[in-house]
PDB file of C-alpha atoms in Angstrom:
ATOM      1  CA  MET A  21      82.174  37.191 152.729  1.00 37.00           C
ATOM      2  CA  LYS A  22      82.646  40.034 150.284  1.00 38.00           C
ATOM      3  CA  SER A  23      86.462  40.081 149.661  1.00 36.00           C
ATOM      4  CA  PHE A  24      86.382  43.438 148.030  1.00 41.00           C
ATOM      5  CA  ASP A  25      84.886  46.765 147.945  1.00 40.00           C
ATOM      6  CA  SER A  26      84.223  49.238 145.446  1.00 35.00           C
ATOM      7  CA  VAL A  27      85.332  52.725 145.221  1.00 37.00           C
ATOM      8  CA  ALA A  28      81.917  53.945 146.076  1.00 41.00           C
ATOM      9  CA  ASP A  29      81.807  51.600 149.122  1.00 42.00           C
ATOM     10  CA  ILE A  30      85.395  53.037 150.589  1.00 40.00           C
ATOM     11  CA  ILE A  31      84.334  56.515 150.209  1.00 43.00           C
ATOM     12  CA  THR A  32      80.909  56.045 152.018  1.00 50.00           C
ATOM     13  CA  ASN A  33      82.245  53.815 154.317  1.00 52.00           C
ATOM     14  CA  GLU A  34      85.797  54.829 155.508  1.00 45.00           C
ATOM     15  CA  PHE A  35      85.935  58.518 154.583  1.00 46.00           C
ATOM     16  CA  LEU A  36      82.558  60.195 154.359  1.00 49.00           C
ATOM     17  CA  THR A  37      81.055  58.536 157.625  1.00 54.00           C
ATOM     18  CA  SER A  38      84.067  59.722 159.725  1.00 52.00           C
ATOM     19  CA  PRO A  39      84.117  63.649 161.107  1.00 56.00           C
ATOM     20  CA  LEU A  40      87.620  64.381 159.327  1.00 46.00           C
ATOM     21  CA  GLY A  41      85.944  62.829 155.778  1.00 46.00           C
ATOM     22  CA  THR A  42      82.701  64.993 156.776  1.00 51.00           C
ATOM     23  CA  LEU A  43      84.574  68.079 157.155  1.00 50.00           C
ATOM     24  CA  THR A  44      86.911  67.330 154.179  1.00 47.00           C
ATOM     25  CA  SER A  45      84.052  66.869 151.862  1.00 49.00           C
ATOM     26  CA  ILE A  46      82.113  69.847 153.191  1.00 54.00           C
ATOM     27  CA  PHE A  47      85.388  71.963 152.404  1.00 48.00           C
ATOM     28  CA  SER A  48      85.351  70.428 149.213  1.00 50.00           C
ATOM     29  CA  VAL A  49      82.114  71.552 148.081  1.00 52.00           C
ATOM     30  CA  ILE A  50      82.527  74.895 149.120  1.00 61.00           C
ATOM     31  CA  GLY A  51      85.852  75.373 147.716  1.00 53.00           C
ATOM     32  CA  GLY A  52      84.746  74.159 144.453  1.00 52.00           C
ATOM     33  CA  ILE A  53      81.471  76.475 144.318  1.00 59.00           C
ATOM     34  CA  TYR A  54      84.116  79.210 145.325  1.00 51.00           C
ATOM     35  CA  ALA A  55      86.147  78.383 142.116  1.00 53.00           C
ATOM     36  CA  ALA A  56      83.347  78.322 140.197  1.00 56.00           C
ATOM     37  CA  PHE A  57      82.155  81.634 141.288  1.00 56.00           C
ATOM     38  CA  LEU A  58      85.630  82.901 140.580  1.00 53.00           C
ATOM     39  CA  LEU A  59      85.367  81.895 136.786  1.00 55.00           C
ATOM     40  CA  VAL A  60      81.833  83.085 136.537  1.00 61.00           C
ATOM     41  CA  LYS A  61      82.688  86.358 137.508  1.00 58.00           C
ATOM     42  CA  LYS A  62      86.183  86.626 135.657  1.00 56.00           C
ATOM     43  CA  PHE A  63      83.761  85.821 132.625  1.00 59.00           C
ATOM     44  CA  LEU A  64      81.236  88.732 133.545  1.00 59.00           C
ATOM     45  CA  ASN A  65      83.497  91.180 133.817  1.00 61.00           C
ATOM     46  CA  THR A  66      85.577  90.992 130.766  1.00 64.00           C
ATOM     47  CA  PRO A  67      85.331  93.833 128.645  1.00 58.00           C
ATOM     48  CA  ILE A  68      82.785  93.907 126.020  1.00 59.00           C
ATOM     49  CA  LYS A  69      84.918  94.331 122.608  1.00 61.00           C
ATOM     50  CA  GLY A  70      84.639  97.756 120.809  1.00 55.00           C
ATOM     51  CA  LYS A  71      82.303  98.891 123.672  1.00 62.00           C
ATOM     52  CA  SER A  72      83.724  98.597 127.091  1.00 63.00           C
ATOM     53  CA  GLU A  73      85.203 102.104 127.231  1.00 70.00           C
ATOM     54  CA  PHE A  74      81.886 103.998 126.155  1.00 72.00           C
ATOM     55  CA  LEU A  75      79.789 101.992 128.066  1.00 73.00           C
ATOM     56  CA  SER A  76      81.972 102.389 131.158  1.00 73.00           C
ATOM     57  CA  GLN A  77      82.023 106.033 130.632  1.00 75.00           C
ATOM     58  CA  ALA A  78      78.061 106.199 130.363  1.00 74.00           C
ATOM     59  CA  GLY A  79      78.007 104.048 133.713  1.00 77.00           C
ATOM     60  CA  VAL A  80      76.912 100.573 132.275  1.00 78.00           C
ATOM     61  CA  PRO A  81      78.673  97.839 133.713  1.00 80.00           C
ATOM     62  CA  ALA A  82      79.740  94.629 131.467  1.00 76.00           C
ATOM     63  CA  TRP A  83      78.608  91.797 133.793  1.00 78.00           C
ATOM     64  CA  PRO A  84      74.817  92.701 133.529  1.00 80.00           C
ATOM     65  CA  LEU A  85      74.972  93.176 129.686  1.00 79.00           C
ATOM     66  CA  ARG A  86      76.535  89.541 129.869  1.00 78.00           C
ATOM     67  CA  LEU A  87      74.411  88.000 132.471  1.00 79.00           C
ATOM     68  CA  PHE A  88      71.089  89.127 131.234  1.00 80.00           C
ATOM     69  CA  TYR A  89      72.277  88.884 127.658  1.00 80.00           C
ATOM     70  CA  VAL A  90      71.256  92.925 127.034  1.00 80.00           C
ATOM     71  CA  SER A  91      72.489  93.988 123.236  1.00 77.00           C
ATOM     72  CA  LEU A  92      72.953  97.552 123.225  1.00 76.00           C
ATOM     73  CA  PRO A  93      73.852  98.300 119.462  1.00 73.00           C
ATOM     74  CA  LEU A  94      75.501 101.800 119.494  1.00 71.00           C
ATOM     75  CA  ASN A  95      75.626 102.452 115.717  1.00 73.00           C
ATOM     76  CA  THR A  96      72.231 104.399 116.271  1.00 76.00           C
ATOM     77  CA  VAL A  97      71.213 106.459 119.333  1.00 77.00           C
ATOM     78  CA  PRO A  98      69.147 103.934 121.448  1.00 78.00           C
ATOM     79  CA  ARG A  99      65.014 104.562 122.360  1.00 81.00           C
ATOM     80  CA  ASN A 100      62.530 103.186 123.838  1.00 81.00           C
ATOM     81  CA  THR A 101      59.686 103.355 121.540  1.00 83.00           C
ATOM     82  CA  ARG A 102      56.266 102.791 122.863  1.00 87.00           C
ATOM     83  CA  THR A 103      55.764  99.165 121.326  1.00 87.00           C
ATOM     84  CA  ASP A 104      59.526  98.421 122.963  1.00 83.00           C
ATOM     85  CA  LEU A 105      57.654  99.740 126.340  1.00 86.00           C
ATOM     86  CA  PHE A 106      54.307  97.649 125.746  1.00 89.00           C
ATOM     87  CA  PHE A 107      56.317  94.382 125.022  1.00 87.00           C
ATOM     88  CA  GLY A 108      58.809  95.461 127.445  1.00 86.00           C
ATOM     89  CA  PHE A 109      56.762  95.475 130.178  1.00 89.00           C
ATOM     90  CA  LEU A 110      54.365  92.469 129.174  1.00 88.00           C
ATOM     91  CA  LEU A 111      57.157  90.601 128.843  1.00 86.00           C
ATOM     92  CA  ILE A 112      58.230  92.058 132.756  1.00 87.00           C
ATOM     93  CA  PHE A 113      54.677  91.376 133.958  1.00 88.00           C
ATOM     94  CA  VAL A 114      54.393  87.673 132.487  1.00 87.00           C
ATOM     95  CA  GLY A 115      58.154  86.569 133.856  1.00 87.00           C
ATOM     96  CA  LEU A 116      57.584  87.854 137.035  1.00 87.00           C
ATOM     97  CA  GLY A 117      54.071  86.936 137.374  1.00 87.00           C
ATOM     98  CA  GLY A 118      54.954  83.486 135.807  1.00 86.00           C
ATOM     99  CA  ALA A 119      58.146  82.898 138.587  1.00 87.00           C
ATOM    100  CA  SER A 120      55.889  83.900 141.556  1.00 87.00           C
ATOM    101  CA  PHE A 121      53.251  81.446 140.413  1.00 85.00           C
ATOM    102  CA  LEU A 122      55.819  78.881 140.291  1.00 84.00           C
ATOM    103  CA  SER A 123      57.404  79.744 143.221  1.00 87.00           C
ATOM    104  CA  ILE A 124      54.234  79.275 145.164  1.00 84.00           C
ATOM    105  CA  MET A 125      53.996  75.983 143.772  1.00 85.00           C
ATOM    106  CA  HIS A 126      57.508  74.998 144.345  1.00 87.00           C
ATOM    107  CA  ILE A 127      56.954  76.006 148.159  1.00 85.00           C
ATOM    108  CA  LYS A 128      53.976  74.404 148.560  1.00 85.00           C
ATOM    109  CA  THR A 129      55.705  70.860 146.631  1.00 86.00           C
ATOM    110  CA  LEU A 130      58.584  71.314 148.999  1.00 85.00           C
ATOM    111  CA  ARG A 131      56.338  71.142 152.077  1.00 85.00           C
ATOM    112  CA  THR A 132      54.363  68.077 151.034  1.00 86.00           C
ATOM    113  CA  PRO A 133      54.245  66.033 154.420  1.00 85.00           C
ATOM    114  CA  PRO A 134      56.129  62.425 154.495  1.00 85.00           C
ATOM    115  CA  ASP A 135      54.255  59.796 152.801  1.00 87.00           C
ATOM    116  CA  SER A 136      51.587  62.203 151.415  1.00 87.00           C
ATOM    117  CA  THR A 137      50.946  63.539 147.802  1.00 86.00           C
ATOM    118  CA  LEU A 138      49.902  67.191 146.689  1.00 86.00           C
ATOM    119  CA  LEU A 139      46.776  67.256 144.775  1.00 84.00           C
ATOM    120  CA  VAL A 140      44.782  69.730 143.144  1.00 84.00           C
ATOM    121  CA  TYR A 141      40.722  69.319 143.444  1.00 83.00           C
ATOM    122  CA  LYS A 142      39.775  70.850 139.791  1.00 83.00           C
ATOM    123  CA  PRO A 143      36.131  72.155 140.308  1.00 84.00           C
ATOM    124  CA  THR A 144      37.579  74.757 142.818  1.00 83.00           C
ATOM    125  CA  ASP A 145      41.192  74.686 142.121  1.00 81.00           C
ATOM    126  CA  GLU A 146      41.979  74.042 145.520  1.00 83.00           C
ATOM    127  CA  PHE A 147      45.617  72.698 146.521  1.00 85.00           C
ATOM    128  CA  PHE A 148      45.749  70.179 149.388  1.00 86.00           C
ATOM    129  CA  TYR A 149      47.907  67.372 150.815  1.00 88.00           C
ATOM    130  CA  LEU A 150      46.423  64.163 150.962  1.00 87.00           C
ATOM    131  CA  THR A 151      47.368  60.489 152.603  1.00 88.00           C
ATOM    132  CA  HIS A 152      45.811  57.671 154.354  1.00 87.00           C
ATOM    133  CA  GLY A 153      43.256  58.881 156.696  1.00 85.00           C
ATOM    134  CA  ARG A 154      44.292  62.692 156.803  1.00 86.00           C
ATOM    135  CA  ALA A 155      44.073  65.326 154.375  1.00 85.00           C
ATOM    136  CA  LYS A 156      45.876  69.194 154.816  1.00 85.00           C
ATOM    137  CA  THR A 157      45.254  72.444 153.415  1.00 82.00           C
ATOM    138  CA  ALA A 158      48.352  73.371 151.130  1.00 82.00           C
ATOM    139  CA  SER A 159      49.276  76.556 152.584  1.00 77.00           C
ATOM    140  CA  LEU A 160      52.464  78.413 152.421  1.00 77.00           C
ATOM    141  CA  LEU A 161      52.770  79.169 155.724  1.00 71.00           C
ATOM    142  CA  PRO A 162      52.800  76.965 158.670  1.00 66.00           C
ATOM    143  CA  ARG A 163      50.676  77.979 160.979  1.00 65.00           C
ATOM    144  CA  HIS A 164      47.770  78.271 158.394  1.00 61.00           C
ATOM    145  CA  THR A 165      47.940  74.234 157.460  1.00 68.00           C
ATOM    146  CA  LEU A 166      44.888  72.807 159.130  1.00 74.00           C
ATOM    147  CA  THR A 167      44.175  68.906 159.204  1.00 81.00           C
ATOM    148  CA  LEU A 168      41.181  66.787 158.000  1.00 82.00           C
ATOM    149  CA  THR A 169      40.983  63.283 159.165  1.00 83.00           C
ATOM    150  CA  SER A 170      38.854  60.369 158.673  1.00 85.00           C
ATOM    151  CA  GLU A 171      37.312  60.214 162.421  1.00 86.00           C
ATOM    152  CA  GLN A 172      36.094  63.985 161.855  1.00 84.00           C
ATOM    153  CA  CYS A 173      34.637  63.243 158.481  1.00 83.00           C
ATOM    154  CA  ASP A 174      32.331  60.022 160.521  1.00 83.00           C
ATOM    155  CA  LYS A 175      31.372  62.884 163.275  1.00 82.00           C
ATOM    156  CA  MET A 176      31.133  66.226 161.748  1.00 83.00           C
ATOM    157  CA  PRO A 177      28.541  67.705 158.998  1.00 84.00           C
ATOM    158  CA  VAL A 178      30.579  68.545 155.648  1.00 82.00           C
ATOM    159  CA  ASP A 179      29.575  72.247 155.969  1.00 82.00           C
ATOM    160  CA  ILE A 180      31.397  72.854 159.717  1.00 82.00           C
ATOM    161  CA  LEU A 181      34.590  70.489 158.704  1.00 80.00           C
ATOM    162  CA  ALA A 182      34.768  72.933 155.907  1.00 80.00           C
ATOM    163  CA  GLN A 183      34.762  75.781 158.011  1.00 79.00           C
ATOM    164  CA  LYS A 184      37.579  74.391 160.288  1.00 78.00           C
ATOM    165  CA  SER A 185      39.645  73.074 157.654  1.00 75.00           C
ATOM    166  CA  ARG A 186      39.599  76.261 155.793  1.00 77.00           C
ATOM    167  CA  LEU A 187      38.532  73.995 152.881  1.00 81.00           C
ATOM    168  CA  SER A 188      35.351  74.370 150.351  1.00 84.00           C
ATOM    169  CA  ALA A 189      32.472  72.318 151.086  1.00 86.00           C
ATOM    170  CA  ASP A 190      33.070  70.522 147.870  1.00 87.00           C
ATOM    171  CA  LEU A 191      36.422  69.509 148.300  1.00 85.00           C
ATOM    172  CA  THR A 192      35.670  68.915 152.139  1.00 86.00           C
ATOM    173  CA  GLY A 193      32.762  66.338 150.746  1.00 86.00           C
ATOM    174  CA  PHE A 194      35.163  65.054 148.194  1.00 86.00           C
ATOM    175  CA  ILE A 195      37.918  63.839 150.621  1.00 86.00           C
ATOM    176  CA  CYS A 196      35.348  62.673 153.240  1.00 86.00           C
ATOM    177  CA  ASP A 197      34.320  60.625 150.500  1.00 85.00           C
ATOM    178  CA  MET A 198      37.614  59.421 149.184  1.00 83.00           C
ATOM    179  CA  PHE A 199      38.199  58.068 153.136  1.00 83.00           C
ATOM    180  CA  GLN A 200      34.475  56.495 153.681  1.00 81.00           C
ATOM    181  CA  LYS A 201      34.947  54.462 150.422  1.00 78.00           C
ATOM    182  CA  LYS A 202      37.311  51.435 150.579  1.00 75.00           C
ATOM    183  CA  GLU A 203      37.730  51.467 146.661  1.00 73.00           C
ATOM    184  CA  HIS A 204      39.443  54.920 147.056  1.00 77.00           C
ATOM    185  CA  THR A 205      42.275  53.470 149.133  1.00 81.00           C
ATOM    186  CA  HIS A 206      43.962  52.111 146.107  1.00 82.00           C
ATOM    187  CA  SER A 207      43.886  55.143 144.510  1.00 83.00           C
ATOM    188  CA  ILE A 208      45.526  57.312 147.267  1.00 83.00           C
ATOM    189  CA  SER A 209      48.488  54.694 147.344  1.00 86.00           C
ATOM    190  CA  ASN A 210      48.761  55.104 143.700  1.00 85.00           C
ATOM    191  CA  GLU A 211      49.047  58.955 144.043  1.00 84.00           C
ATOM    192  CA  ILE A 212      51.413  58.866 146.903  1.00 86.00           C
ATOM    193  CA  THR A 213      53.932  56.476 145.062  1.00 87.00           C
ATOM    194  CA  HIS A 214      53.393  58.378 141.897  1.00 85.00           C
ATOM    195  CA  PHE A 215      54.341  61.672 143.747  1.00 85.00           C
ATOM    196  CA  ARG A 216      57.702  60.124 145.434  1.00 87.00           C
ATOM    197  CA  LYS A 217      58.553  58.709 141.934  1.00 85.00           C
ATOM    198  CA  THR A 218      58.224  62.151 140.439  1.00 84.00           C
ATOM    199  CA  LYS A 219      59.137  64.897 142.992  1.00 83.00           C
ATOM    200  CA  GLY A 220      62.485  64.851 142.037  1.00 84.00           C
ATOM    201  CA  THR A 221      61.656  65.668 138.297  1.00 84.00           C
ATOM    202  CA  LEU A 222      59.208  67.882 139.854  1.00 82.00           C
ATOM    203  CA  TYR A 223      61.356  70.273 141.610  1.00 84.00           C
ATOM    204  CA  SER A 224      64.091  70.343 138.517  1.00 85.00           C
ATOM    205  CA  VAL A 225      61.364  71.499 136.366  1.00 83.00           C
ATOM    206  CA  LEU A 226      59.822  74.083 138.622  1.00 84.00           C
ATOM    207  CA  SER A 227      63.461  75.467 139.412  1.00 86.00           C
ATOM    208  CA  LEU A 228      64.199  75.864 136.121  1.00 86.00           C
ATOM    209  CA  PHE A 229      61.268  77.423 134.730  1.00 87.00           C
ATOM    210  CA  GLU A 230      61.138  79.951 137.758  1.00 88.00           C
ATOM    211  CA  THR A 231      65.033  80.659 136.796  1.00 87.00           C
ATOM    212  CA  GLY A 232      64.039  81.290 133.337  1.00 88.00           C
ATOM    213  CA  LEU A 233      60.965  83.627 133.661  1.00 88.00           C
ATOM    214  CA  PHE A 234      62.875  85.842 136.023  1.00 89.00           C
ATOM    215  CA  TRP A 235      65.572  85.784 134.136  1.00 88.00           C
ATOM    216  CA  LEU A 236      63.898  87.185 130.992  1.00 88.00           C
ATOM    217  CA  ALA A 237      61.938  89.744 133.010  1.00 89.00           C
ATOM    218  CA  VAL A 238      64.921  91.017 134.144  1.00 88.00           C
ATOM    219  CA  SER A 239      66.908  91.145 130.934  1.00 87.00           C
ATOM    220  CA  THR A 240      63.921  92.916 129.483  1.00 88.00           C
ATOM    221  CA  LEU A 241      63.978  95.731 132.480  1.00 91.00           C
ATOM    222  CA  LEU A 242      67.767  95.989 132.255  1.00 89.00           C
ATOM    223  CA  THR A 243      67.223  96.521 128.346  1.00 87.00           C
ATOM    224  CA  LEU A 244      65.046  99.222 128.580  1.00 89.00           C
ATOM    225  CA  TYR A 245      66.829 100.424 131.506  1.00 90.00           C
ATOM    226  CA  TYR A 246      70.677 100.558 130.034  1.00 86.00           C
ATOM    227  CA  ARG A 247      68.970 101.768 126.514  1.00 85.00           C
ATOM    228  CA  ASN A 248      67.524 104.815 128.220  1.00 85.00           C
ATOM    229  CA  VAL A 249      70.803 105.271 130.224  1.00 84.00           C
ATOM    230  CA  VAL A 250      73.259 105.086 126.776  1.00 82.00           C
ATOM    231  CA  ARG A 251      70.751 107.079 125.158  1.00 83.00           C
ATOM    232  CA  LYS A 252      70.844 110.152 128.119  1.00 83.00           C
ATOM    233  CA  HIS A 253      74.944 109.805 128.015  1.00 78.00           C
ATOM    234  CA  ILE A 254      75.157 109.747 124.035  1.00 77.00           C
ATOM    235  CA  ILE A 255      72.602 113.187 124.159  1.00 77.00           C
ATOM    236  CA  GLU A 256      75.235 114.705 126.766  1.00 77.00           C
ATOM    237  CA  GLN A 257      78.051 114.269 124.753  1.00 72.00           C
ATOM    238  CA  HIS A 258      76.530 115.640 121.458  1.00 72.00           C
ATOM    239  CA  LYS A 259      75.670 118.281 123.485  1.00 74.00           C
ATOM    240  CA  LYS A 260      79.323 118.811 124.844  1.00 72.00           C
ATOM    241  CA  ALA A 261      80.551 118.536 121.305  1.00 68.00           C
ATOM    242  CA  GLU A 262      78.381 121.411 119.858  1.00 65.00           C
ATOM    243  CA  SER A 263      79.154 123.890 122.754  1.00 67.00           C
ATOM    244  CA  TYR A 264      83.001 123.133 121.844  1.00 66.00           C
ATOM    245  CA  LEU A 265      82.287 124.082 118.224  1.00 60.00           C
ATOM    246  CA  THR A 266      80.061 127.113 118.994  1.00 58.00           C
TER     247      THR A 266
END
């Protein structure tokens, strides 16, 4: 009999499995997240040295400037040139478009059924879920996901199956060929195993790039917007100063 337990065993077996331990761990996680939120909020709302008063008068809060690294030099009157607008909207388009594309990929990956893998058929760029004897359309919505089985491949022509499964005829034929030939069984198993091992890394990479592209788009948009806000405020202040002098 084992005469000792590790700390991890004690926490898992004696604490986390009990109702009190479960509730305590949940509240601990919530408390940690809330504490981190307060620290981040305090940092984001810290006044920007030498600029905070003027930016506050212009209606520009500090937190988006810090969070999205928006630079607003005040030694000159800021303005958005045609070049700034062109490359700015280009970055916004690329950022939002890339984030949207990766989000779709992420959702399809998360919706992969158990013991299946997500694949793309290169000739038609179609995504589909595959396991032994069964394939599904990789759709964003559950009600649009239809199944293709090896039994259907044995009973129906490819063109009819393609209509029912909402897959192209080329992909339907390719999947049925994999089901009907035993030499492809090992390849399917390898793909499922590979997906199971790498899906954690895939989720992390997709999340990182989605966040980065979205941050880039928002940062560019806020830079263009707040640059225009500060410019208007400076011009208004100049007009007020001229009216006082005259």
